[in-house]
Short mmCIF file of C-alpha atoms and ligand atoms in Angstrom, two decimals:
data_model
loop_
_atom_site.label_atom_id
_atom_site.label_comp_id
_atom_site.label_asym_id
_atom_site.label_seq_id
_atom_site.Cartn_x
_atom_site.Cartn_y
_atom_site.Cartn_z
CA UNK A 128 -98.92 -220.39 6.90
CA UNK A 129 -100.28 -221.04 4.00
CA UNK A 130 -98.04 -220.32 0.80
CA UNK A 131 -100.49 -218.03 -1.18
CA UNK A 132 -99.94 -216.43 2.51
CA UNK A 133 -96.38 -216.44 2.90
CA UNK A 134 -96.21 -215.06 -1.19
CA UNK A 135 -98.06 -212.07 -0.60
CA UNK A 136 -96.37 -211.48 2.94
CA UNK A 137 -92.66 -211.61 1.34
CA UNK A 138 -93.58 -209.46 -1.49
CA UNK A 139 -95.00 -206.87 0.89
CA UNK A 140 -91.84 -206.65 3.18
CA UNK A 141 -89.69 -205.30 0.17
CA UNK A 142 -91.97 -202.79 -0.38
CA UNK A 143 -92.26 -199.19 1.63
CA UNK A 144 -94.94 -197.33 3.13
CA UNK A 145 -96.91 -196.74 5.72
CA UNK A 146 -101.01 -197.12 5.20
CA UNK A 147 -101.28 -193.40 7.33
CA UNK A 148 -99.14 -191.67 4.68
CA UNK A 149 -100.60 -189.14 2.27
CA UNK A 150 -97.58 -189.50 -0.17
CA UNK A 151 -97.37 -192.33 -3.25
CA UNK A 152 -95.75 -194.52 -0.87
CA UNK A 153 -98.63 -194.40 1.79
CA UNK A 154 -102.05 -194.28 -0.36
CA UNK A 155 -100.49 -197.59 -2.20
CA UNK A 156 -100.07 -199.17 0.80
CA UNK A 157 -103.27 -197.71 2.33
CA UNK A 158 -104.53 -199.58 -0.93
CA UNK A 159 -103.40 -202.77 0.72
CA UNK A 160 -104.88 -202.20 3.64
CA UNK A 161 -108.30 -201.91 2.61
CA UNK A 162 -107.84 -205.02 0.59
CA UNK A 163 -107.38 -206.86 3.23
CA UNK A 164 -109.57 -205.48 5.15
CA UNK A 165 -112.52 -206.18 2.23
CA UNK A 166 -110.98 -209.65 2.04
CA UNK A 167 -111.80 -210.26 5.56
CA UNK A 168 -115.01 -208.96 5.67
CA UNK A 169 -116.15 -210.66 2.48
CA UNK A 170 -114.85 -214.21 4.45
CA UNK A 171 -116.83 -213.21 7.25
CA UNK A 172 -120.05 -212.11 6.35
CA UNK A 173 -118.85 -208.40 7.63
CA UNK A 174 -118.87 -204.94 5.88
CA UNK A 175 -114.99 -203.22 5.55
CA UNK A 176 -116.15 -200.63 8.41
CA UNK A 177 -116.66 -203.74 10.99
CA UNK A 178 -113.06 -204.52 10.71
CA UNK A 179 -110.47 -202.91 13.18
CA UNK A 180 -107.67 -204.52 12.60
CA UNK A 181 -105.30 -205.49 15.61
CA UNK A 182 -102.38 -207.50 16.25
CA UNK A 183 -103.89 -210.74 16.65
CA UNK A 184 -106.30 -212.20 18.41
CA UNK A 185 -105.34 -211.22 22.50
CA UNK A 186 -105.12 -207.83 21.65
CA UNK A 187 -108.73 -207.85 19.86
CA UNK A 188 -110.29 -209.72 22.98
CA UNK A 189 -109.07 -207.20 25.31
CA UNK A 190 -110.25 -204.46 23.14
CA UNK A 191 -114.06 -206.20 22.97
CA UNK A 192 -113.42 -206.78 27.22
CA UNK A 193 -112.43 -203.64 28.36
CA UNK A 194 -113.47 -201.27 25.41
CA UNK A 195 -116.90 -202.45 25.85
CA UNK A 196 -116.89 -202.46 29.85
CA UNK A 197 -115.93 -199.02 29.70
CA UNK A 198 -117.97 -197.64 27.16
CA UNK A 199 -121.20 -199.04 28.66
CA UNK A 200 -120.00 -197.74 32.71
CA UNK A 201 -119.70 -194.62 31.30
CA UNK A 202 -123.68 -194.43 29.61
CA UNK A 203 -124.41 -195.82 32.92
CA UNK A 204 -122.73 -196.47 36.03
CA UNK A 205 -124.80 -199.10 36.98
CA UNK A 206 -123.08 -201.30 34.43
CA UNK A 207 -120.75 -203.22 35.96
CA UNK A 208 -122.01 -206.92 35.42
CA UNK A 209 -119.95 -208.79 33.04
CA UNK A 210 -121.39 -212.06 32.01
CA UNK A 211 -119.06 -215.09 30.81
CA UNK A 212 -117.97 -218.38 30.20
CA UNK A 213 -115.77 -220.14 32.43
CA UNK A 214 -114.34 -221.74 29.47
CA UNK A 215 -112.79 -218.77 28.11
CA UNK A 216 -109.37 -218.60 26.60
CA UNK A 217 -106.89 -216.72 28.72
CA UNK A 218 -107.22 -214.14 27.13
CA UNK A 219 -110.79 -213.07 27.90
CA UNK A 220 -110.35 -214.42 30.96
CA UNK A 221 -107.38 -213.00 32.61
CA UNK A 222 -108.62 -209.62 30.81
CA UNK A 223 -112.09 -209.79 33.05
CA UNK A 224 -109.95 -211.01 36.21
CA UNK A 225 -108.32 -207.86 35.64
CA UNK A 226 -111.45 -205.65 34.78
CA UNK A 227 -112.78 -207.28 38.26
CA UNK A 228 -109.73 -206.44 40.02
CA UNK A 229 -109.04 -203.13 39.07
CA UNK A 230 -111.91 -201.77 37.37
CA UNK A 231 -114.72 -202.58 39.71
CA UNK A 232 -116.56 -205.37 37.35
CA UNK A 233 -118.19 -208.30 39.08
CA UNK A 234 -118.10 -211.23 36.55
CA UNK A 235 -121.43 -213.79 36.57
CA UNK A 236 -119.50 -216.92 35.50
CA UNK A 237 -121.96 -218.91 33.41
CA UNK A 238 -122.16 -222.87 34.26
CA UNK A 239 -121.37 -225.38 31.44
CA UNK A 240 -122.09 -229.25 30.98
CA UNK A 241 -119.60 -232.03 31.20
CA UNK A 242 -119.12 -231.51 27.55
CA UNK A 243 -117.90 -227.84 27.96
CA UNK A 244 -121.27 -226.01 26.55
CA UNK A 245 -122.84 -223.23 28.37
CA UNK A 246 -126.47 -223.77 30.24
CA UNK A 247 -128.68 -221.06 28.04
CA UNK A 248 -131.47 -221.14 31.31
CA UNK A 249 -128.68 -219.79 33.87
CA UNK A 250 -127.80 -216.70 30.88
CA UNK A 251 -131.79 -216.19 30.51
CA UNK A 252 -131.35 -215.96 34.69
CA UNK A 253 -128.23 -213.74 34.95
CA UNK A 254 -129.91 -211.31 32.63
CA UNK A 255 -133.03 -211.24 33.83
CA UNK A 256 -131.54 -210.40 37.58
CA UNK A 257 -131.42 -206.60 37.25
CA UNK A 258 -130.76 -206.25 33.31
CA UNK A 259 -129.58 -202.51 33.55
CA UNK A 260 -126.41 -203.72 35.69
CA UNK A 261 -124.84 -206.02 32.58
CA UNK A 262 -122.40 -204.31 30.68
CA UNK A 263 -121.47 -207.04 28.19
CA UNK A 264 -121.68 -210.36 27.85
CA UNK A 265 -118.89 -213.06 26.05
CA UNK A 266 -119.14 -216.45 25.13
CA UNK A 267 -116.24 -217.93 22.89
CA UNK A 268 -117.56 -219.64 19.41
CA UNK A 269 -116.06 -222.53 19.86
CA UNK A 270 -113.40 -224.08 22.74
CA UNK A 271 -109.69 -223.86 22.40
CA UNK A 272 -108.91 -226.75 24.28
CA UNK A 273 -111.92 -229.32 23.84
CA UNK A 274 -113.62 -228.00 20.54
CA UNK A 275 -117.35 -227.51 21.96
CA UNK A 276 -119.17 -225.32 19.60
CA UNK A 277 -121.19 -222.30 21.79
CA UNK A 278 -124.91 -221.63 21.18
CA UNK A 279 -124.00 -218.04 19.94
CA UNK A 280 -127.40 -217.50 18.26
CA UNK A 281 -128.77 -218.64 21.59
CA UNK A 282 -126.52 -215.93 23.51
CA UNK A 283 -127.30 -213.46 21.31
CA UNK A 284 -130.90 -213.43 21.18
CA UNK A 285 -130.72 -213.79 25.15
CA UNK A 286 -128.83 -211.02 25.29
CA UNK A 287 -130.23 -208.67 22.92
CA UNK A 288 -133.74 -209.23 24.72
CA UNK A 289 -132.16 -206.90 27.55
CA UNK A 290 -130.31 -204.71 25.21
CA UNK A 291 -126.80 -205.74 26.27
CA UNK A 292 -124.24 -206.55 23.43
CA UNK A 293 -122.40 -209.43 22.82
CA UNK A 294 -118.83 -210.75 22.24
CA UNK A 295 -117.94 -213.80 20.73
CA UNK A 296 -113.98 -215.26 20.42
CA UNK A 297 -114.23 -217.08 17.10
CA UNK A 298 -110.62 -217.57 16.96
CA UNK A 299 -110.74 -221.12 17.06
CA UNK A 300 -114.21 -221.58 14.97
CA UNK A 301 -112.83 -219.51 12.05
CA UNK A 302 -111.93 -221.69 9.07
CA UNK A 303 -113.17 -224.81 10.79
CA UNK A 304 -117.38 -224.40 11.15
CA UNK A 305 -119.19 -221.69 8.91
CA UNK A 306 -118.70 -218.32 10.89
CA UNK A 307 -120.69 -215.07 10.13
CA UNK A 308 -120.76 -212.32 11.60
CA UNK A 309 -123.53 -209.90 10.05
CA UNK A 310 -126.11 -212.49 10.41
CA UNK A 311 -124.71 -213.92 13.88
CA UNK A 312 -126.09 -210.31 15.76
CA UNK A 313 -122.93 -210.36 17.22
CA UNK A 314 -122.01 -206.94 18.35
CA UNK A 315 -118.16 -207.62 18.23
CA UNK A 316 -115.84 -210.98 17.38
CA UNK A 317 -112.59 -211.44 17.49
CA UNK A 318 -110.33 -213.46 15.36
CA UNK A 319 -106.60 -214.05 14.74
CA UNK A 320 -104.42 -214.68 11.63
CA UNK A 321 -102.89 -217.68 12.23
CA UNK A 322 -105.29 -219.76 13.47
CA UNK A 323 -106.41 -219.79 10.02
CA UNK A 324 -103.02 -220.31 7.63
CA UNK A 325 -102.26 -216.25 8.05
CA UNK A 326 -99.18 -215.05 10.05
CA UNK A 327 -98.38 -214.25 13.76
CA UNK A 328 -99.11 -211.30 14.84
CA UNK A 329 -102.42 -210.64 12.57
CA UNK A 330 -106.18 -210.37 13.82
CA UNK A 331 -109.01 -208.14 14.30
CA UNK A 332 -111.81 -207.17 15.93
CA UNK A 333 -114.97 -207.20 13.96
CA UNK A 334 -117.02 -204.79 15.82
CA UNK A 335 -120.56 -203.54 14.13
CA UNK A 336 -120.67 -199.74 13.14
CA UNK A 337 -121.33 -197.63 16.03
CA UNK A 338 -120.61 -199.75 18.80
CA UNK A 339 -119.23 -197.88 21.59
CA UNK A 340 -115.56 -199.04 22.54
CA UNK A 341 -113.21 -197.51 24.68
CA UNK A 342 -109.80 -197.45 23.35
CA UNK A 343 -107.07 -200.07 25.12
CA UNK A 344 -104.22 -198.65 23.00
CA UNK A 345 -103.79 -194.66 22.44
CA UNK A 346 -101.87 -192.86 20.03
CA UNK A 347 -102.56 -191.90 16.22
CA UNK A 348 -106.28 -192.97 16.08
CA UNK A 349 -105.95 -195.52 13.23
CA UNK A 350 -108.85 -197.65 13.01
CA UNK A 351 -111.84 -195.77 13.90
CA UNK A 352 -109.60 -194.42 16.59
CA UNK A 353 -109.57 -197.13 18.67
CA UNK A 354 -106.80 -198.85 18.11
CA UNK A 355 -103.88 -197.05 17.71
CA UNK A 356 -100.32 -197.95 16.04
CA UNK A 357 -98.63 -198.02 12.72
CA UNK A 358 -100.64 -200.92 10.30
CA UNK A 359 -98.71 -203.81 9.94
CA UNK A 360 -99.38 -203.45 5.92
CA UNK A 361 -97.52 -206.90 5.10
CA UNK A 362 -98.96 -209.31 7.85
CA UNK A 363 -102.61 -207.33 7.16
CA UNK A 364 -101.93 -208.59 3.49
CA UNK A 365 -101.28 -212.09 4.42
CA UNK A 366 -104.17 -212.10 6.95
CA UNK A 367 -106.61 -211.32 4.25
CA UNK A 368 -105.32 -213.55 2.04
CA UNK A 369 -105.41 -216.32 4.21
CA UNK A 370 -108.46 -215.47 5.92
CA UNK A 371 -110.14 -215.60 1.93
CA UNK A 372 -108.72 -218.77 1.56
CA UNK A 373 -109.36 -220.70 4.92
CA UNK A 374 -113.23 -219.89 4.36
CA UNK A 375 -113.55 -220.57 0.52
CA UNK A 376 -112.24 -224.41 1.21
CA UNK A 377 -113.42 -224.87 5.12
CA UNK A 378 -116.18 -227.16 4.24
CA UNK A 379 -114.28 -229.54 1.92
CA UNK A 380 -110.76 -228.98 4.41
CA UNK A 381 -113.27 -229.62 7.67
CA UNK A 382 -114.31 -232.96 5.49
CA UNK A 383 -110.91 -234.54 5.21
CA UNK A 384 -109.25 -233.14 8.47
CA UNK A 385 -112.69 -234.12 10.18
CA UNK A 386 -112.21 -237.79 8.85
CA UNK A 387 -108.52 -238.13 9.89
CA UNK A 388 -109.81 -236.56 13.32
CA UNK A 389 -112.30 -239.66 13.78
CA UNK A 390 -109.74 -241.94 12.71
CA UNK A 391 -106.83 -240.32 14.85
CA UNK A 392 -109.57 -240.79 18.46
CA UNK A 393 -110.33 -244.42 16.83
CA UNK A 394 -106.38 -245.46 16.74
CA UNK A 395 -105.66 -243.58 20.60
CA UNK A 396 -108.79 -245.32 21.74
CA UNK A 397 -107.12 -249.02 20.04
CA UNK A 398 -104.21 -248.43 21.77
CA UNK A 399 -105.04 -246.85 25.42
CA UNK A 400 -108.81 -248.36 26.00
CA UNK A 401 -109.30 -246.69 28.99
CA UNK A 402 -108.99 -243.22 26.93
CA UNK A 403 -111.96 -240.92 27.59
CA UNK A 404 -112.80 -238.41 24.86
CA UNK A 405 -113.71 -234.88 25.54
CA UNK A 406 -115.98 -231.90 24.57
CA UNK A 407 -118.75 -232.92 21.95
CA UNK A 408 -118.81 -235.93 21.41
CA UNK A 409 -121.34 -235.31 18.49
CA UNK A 410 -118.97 -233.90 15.46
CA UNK A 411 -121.45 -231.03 14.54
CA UNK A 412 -120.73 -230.01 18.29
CA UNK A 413 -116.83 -229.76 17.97
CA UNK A 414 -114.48 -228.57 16.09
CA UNK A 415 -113.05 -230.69 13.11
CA UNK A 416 -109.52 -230.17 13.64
CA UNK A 417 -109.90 -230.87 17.23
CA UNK A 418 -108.89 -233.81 19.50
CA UNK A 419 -108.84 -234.27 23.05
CA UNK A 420 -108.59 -236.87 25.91
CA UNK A 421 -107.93 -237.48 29.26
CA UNK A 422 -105.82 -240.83 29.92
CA UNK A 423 -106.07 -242.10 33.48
CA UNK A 424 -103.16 -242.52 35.35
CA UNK A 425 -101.15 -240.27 33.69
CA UNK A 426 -99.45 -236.71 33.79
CA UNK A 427 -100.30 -235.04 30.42
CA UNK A 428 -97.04 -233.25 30.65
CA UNK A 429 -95.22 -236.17 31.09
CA UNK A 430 -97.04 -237.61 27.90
CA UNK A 431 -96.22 -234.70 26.46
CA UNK A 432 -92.55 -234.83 26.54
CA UNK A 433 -92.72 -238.57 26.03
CA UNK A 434 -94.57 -238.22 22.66
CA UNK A 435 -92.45 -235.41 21.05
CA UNK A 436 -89.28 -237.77 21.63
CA UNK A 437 -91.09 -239.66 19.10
CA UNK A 438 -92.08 -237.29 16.66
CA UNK A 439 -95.45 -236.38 18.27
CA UNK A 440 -96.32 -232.76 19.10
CA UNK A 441 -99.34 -232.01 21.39
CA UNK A 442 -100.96 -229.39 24.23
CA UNK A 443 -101.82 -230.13 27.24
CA UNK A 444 -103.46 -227.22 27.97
CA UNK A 445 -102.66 -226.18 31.39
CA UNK A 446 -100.65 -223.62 32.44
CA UNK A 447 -97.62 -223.53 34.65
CA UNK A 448 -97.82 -221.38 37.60
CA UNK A 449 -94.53 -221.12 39.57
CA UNK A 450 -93.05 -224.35 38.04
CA UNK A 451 -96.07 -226.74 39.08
CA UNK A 452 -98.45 -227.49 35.97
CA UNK A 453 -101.89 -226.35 37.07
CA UNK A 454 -105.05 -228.47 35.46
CA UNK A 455 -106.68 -226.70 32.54
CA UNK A 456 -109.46 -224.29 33.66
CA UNK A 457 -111.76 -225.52 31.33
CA UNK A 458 -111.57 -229.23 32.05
CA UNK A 459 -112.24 -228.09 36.34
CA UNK A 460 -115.32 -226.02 34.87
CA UNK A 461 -116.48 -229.59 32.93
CA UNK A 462 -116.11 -230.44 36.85
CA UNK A 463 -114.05 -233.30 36.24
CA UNK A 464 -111.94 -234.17 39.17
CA UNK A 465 -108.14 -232.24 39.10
CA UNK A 466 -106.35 -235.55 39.84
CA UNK A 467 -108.25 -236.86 35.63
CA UNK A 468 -107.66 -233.41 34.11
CA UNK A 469 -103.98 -233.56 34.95
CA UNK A 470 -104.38 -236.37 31.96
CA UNK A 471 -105.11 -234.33 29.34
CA UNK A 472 -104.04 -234.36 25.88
CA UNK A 473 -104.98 -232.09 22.98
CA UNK A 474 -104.23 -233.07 19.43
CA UNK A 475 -104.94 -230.70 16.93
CA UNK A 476 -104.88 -231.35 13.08
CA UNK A 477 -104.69 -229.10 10.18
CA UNK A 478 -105.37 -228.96 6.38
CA UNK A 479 -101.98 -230.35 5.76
CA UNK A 480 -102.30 -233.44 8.42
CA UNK A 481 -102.26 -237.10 6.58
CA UNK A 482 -103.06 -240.40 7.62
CA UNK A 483 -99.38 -241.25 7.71
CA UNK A 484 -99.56 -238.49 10.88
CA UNK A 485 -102.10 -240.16 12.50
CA UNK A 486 -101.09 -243.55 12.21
CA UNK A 487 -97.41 -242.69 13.89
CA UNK A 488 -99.68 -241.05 16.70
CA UNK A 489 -101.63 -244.46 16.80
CA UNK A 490 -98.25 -246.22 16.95
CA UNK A 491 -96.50 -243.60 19.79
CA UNK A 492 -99.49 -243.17 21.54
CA UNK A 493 -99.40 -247.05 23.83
CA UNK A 494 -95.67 -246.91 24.62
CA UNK A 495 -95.57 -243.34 26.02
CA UNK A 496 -98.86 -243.84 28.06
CA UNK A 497 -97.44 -247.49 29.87
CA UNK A 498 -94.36 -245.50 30.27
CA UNK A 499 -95.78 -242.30 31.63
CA UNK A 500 -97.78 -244.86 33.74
CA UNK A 501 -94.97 -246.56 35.24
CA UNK A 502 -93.04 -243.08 36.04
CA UNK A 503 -96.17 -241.82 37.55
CA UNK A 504 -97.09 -244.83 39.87
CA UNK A 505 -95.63 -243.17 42.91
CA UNK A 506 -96.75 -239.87 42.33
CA UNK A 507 -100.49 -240.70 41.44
CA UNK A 508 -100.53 -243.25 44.84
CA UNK A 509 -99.38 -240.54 47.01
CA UNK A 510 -102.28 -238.21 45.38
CA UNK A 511 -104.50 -240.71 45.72
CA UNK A 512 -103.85 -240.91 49.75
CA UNK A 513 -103.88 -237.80 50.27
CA UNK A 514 -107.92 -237.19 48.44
N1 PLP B 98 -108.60 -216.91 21.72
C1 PLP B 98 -108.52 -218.22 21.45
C2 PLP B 98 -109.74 -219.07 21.54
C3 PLP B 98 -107.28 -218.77 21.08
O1 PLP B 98 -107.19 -220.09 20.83
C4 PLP B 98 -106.15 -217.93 21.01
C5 PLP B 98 -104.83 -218.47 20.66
O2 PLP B 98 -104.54 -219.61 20.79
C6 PLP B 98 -106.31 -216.56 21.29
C7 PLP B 98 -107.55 -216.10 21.64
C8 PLP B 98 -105.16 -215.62 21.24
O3 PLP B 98 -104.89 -215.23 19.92
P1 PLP B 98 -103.44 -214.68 19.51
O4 PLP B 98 -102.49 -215.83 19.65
O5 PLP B 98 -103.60 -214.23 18.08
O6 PLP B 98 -103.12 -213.55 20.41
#
């Protein structure tokens, strides 16, 4: 977190009151609340009414998701097309895996290029094949795993041509490429405190002025009623702080963390020459802080574990089902083949990353991968048989 952050977070835990309360106690920190709430706004090119604040960025996703889904069924019950990216974080994902399991949506999964971007022709295509049966449609801002930057203005304008609103996860993009949501024509975004120096815990849902949602959570109608629970007044504090600060130094912070970036791919590609970078390989396509390869002949959790024995903490992205690491979801929608995406890697860097980081990545980076090499001779040989 970042310290202006984790000041105004401490001095807010001492203090009582909840933001719902009519008494002394409650209007000051009611006070608080709408501070924060114009201190995101102002960061993100929003008005204070856009921002429903939730805790953190799942919980705003599945409020866009479902809230929306449901809100446009019920004006029509036609609507039950959901358009997406395949690249979505989990939790869009798993939120329209459950909308199509339970709720009777039937998700159009968008294709995307080797480099993780979505093809704008097939989302012209899937709207233009019976418009009035799209509910919503949701492309992330920019990639979790890989960094690719979406065409959002693209998906917007493609969407809006048919009437059907948009959602856009900018958790990632926030604080690393200039994000706006007024003049995006986003109809909801979602972003999360501490993606960008603000606590755990912290997010919200910018959603314009009389967009129909549904409500996930139910309860006391806080936030335009739809999303319910006692306001976190301390972590909303931080959130706005940090959420003020991230965007008032992003372009000179993207800069130096971009720099170190370059130079962290240019050292892992010195040491392991067979390394093959991922996403965008064009930096106004990716995200600055982002970094991410696939090293043949290798397990990336095995890597993993091998680099943070030296000092080195990374992702590799995939996801563990039933004790066997599964290949990232977005790599397999890249279509690269599951036996190279097991071989992923994902560094990410931050404003307070230095070159003395990078350089003992640089340094780790050639012993781990001959080592993960030699432990995974057997294993890749038998995989290799077997495809
Ligand atoms: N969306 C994206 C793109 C993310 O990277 C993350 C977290 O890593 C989330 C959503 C979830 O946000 P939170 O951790 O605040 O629930």
């Amino acid at each position: 977190m970042l310290p202006e952050a984790v000041a105004a977070m401490t001095e807010e835990l001492s203090l009582t009151g909840n933001a719902s309360s009519l008494h002394t106690s409650g209007r000051r920190a009611r006070r608080v609340v709408e501070e924060a709430r114009e201190r995101v706004a102002a960061a993100l090119g929003a008005g204070p009414s856009d921002v429903i604040f939730t805790a953190g960025g799942t919980e705003a996703d599945n409020l866009a998701v479902k809230g929306l889904f449901w809100a446009r069924r019920a004006q029509d019950r036609r609507r039950v097309r959901i358009i997406a990216s395949p690249v979505e974080h989990h939790a869009v994902l798993d939120a329209l895996d459950w909308l199509a399991e339970h709720e009777g949506a039937v998700v159009d999964w968008l294709p995307v290029d080797a480099v993780g971007r979505i093809d704008v022709d097939a989302l012209h295509a899937a709207l233009a094949r019976d418009p009035e049966s799209v509910a919503l449609v949701t492309v992330m801002w920019a990639n979790n795993e890989v960094g690719t930057v979406q065409p959002v203005a693209e998906v917007v304008a493609a969407a809006h041509e048919h009437g059907v609103p948009v959602h856009s996860d900018a958790v990632q993009a926030v604080g690393q490429v200039a994000v706006e949501f007024g003049p995006s024509g986003l109809d909801c975004m979602t972003v999360s405190g501490h993606k960008l120096g603000g606590p755990v815990g912290a997010g919200a849902l910018l959603a314009r002025r009389g967009l129909d949602l549904v409500p996930v959570l139910h309860g006391g109608s806080q936030e335009r009623g739809v999303r319910s629970g006692t306001l976190d007044v301390a972590a909303l504090r931080a959130f706005g702080v940090a959420a003020e600060i991230a965007v008032r130094d992003r372009a000179e912070v993207a800069a130096t963390v971009g720099a170190l970036r370059d130079e962290l791919v240019r050292l892992i590609t010195a040491a392991v020459p067979d390394v093959v970078l991922r996403g965008d390989p064009d930096p106004a396509g990716r995200l600055p802080f982002n970094a991410h390869v696939t090293i043949p002949g290798c397990e990336g959790d095995s890597l993993l574990y091998l680099l943070d024995a030296r000092g080195v903490e990374c992702s590799t992205g995939s996801a563990c089902q039933a004790g066997v690491p599964q290949p990232s979801h977005v790599l397999l929608a890249m279509g690269i083949p599951e036996a190279v995406a097991r071989g992923a890697l994902r560094f990410s860097l931050g404003r307070t990353s230095t070159r003395a980081d990078v350089e003992a990545v640089g340094t780790a980076i050639g012993p781990a991968v001959e080592r993960a090499r030699r432990a995974g001779v057997g294993a890749f040989a038998t995989e290799a048989v077997r495809s």
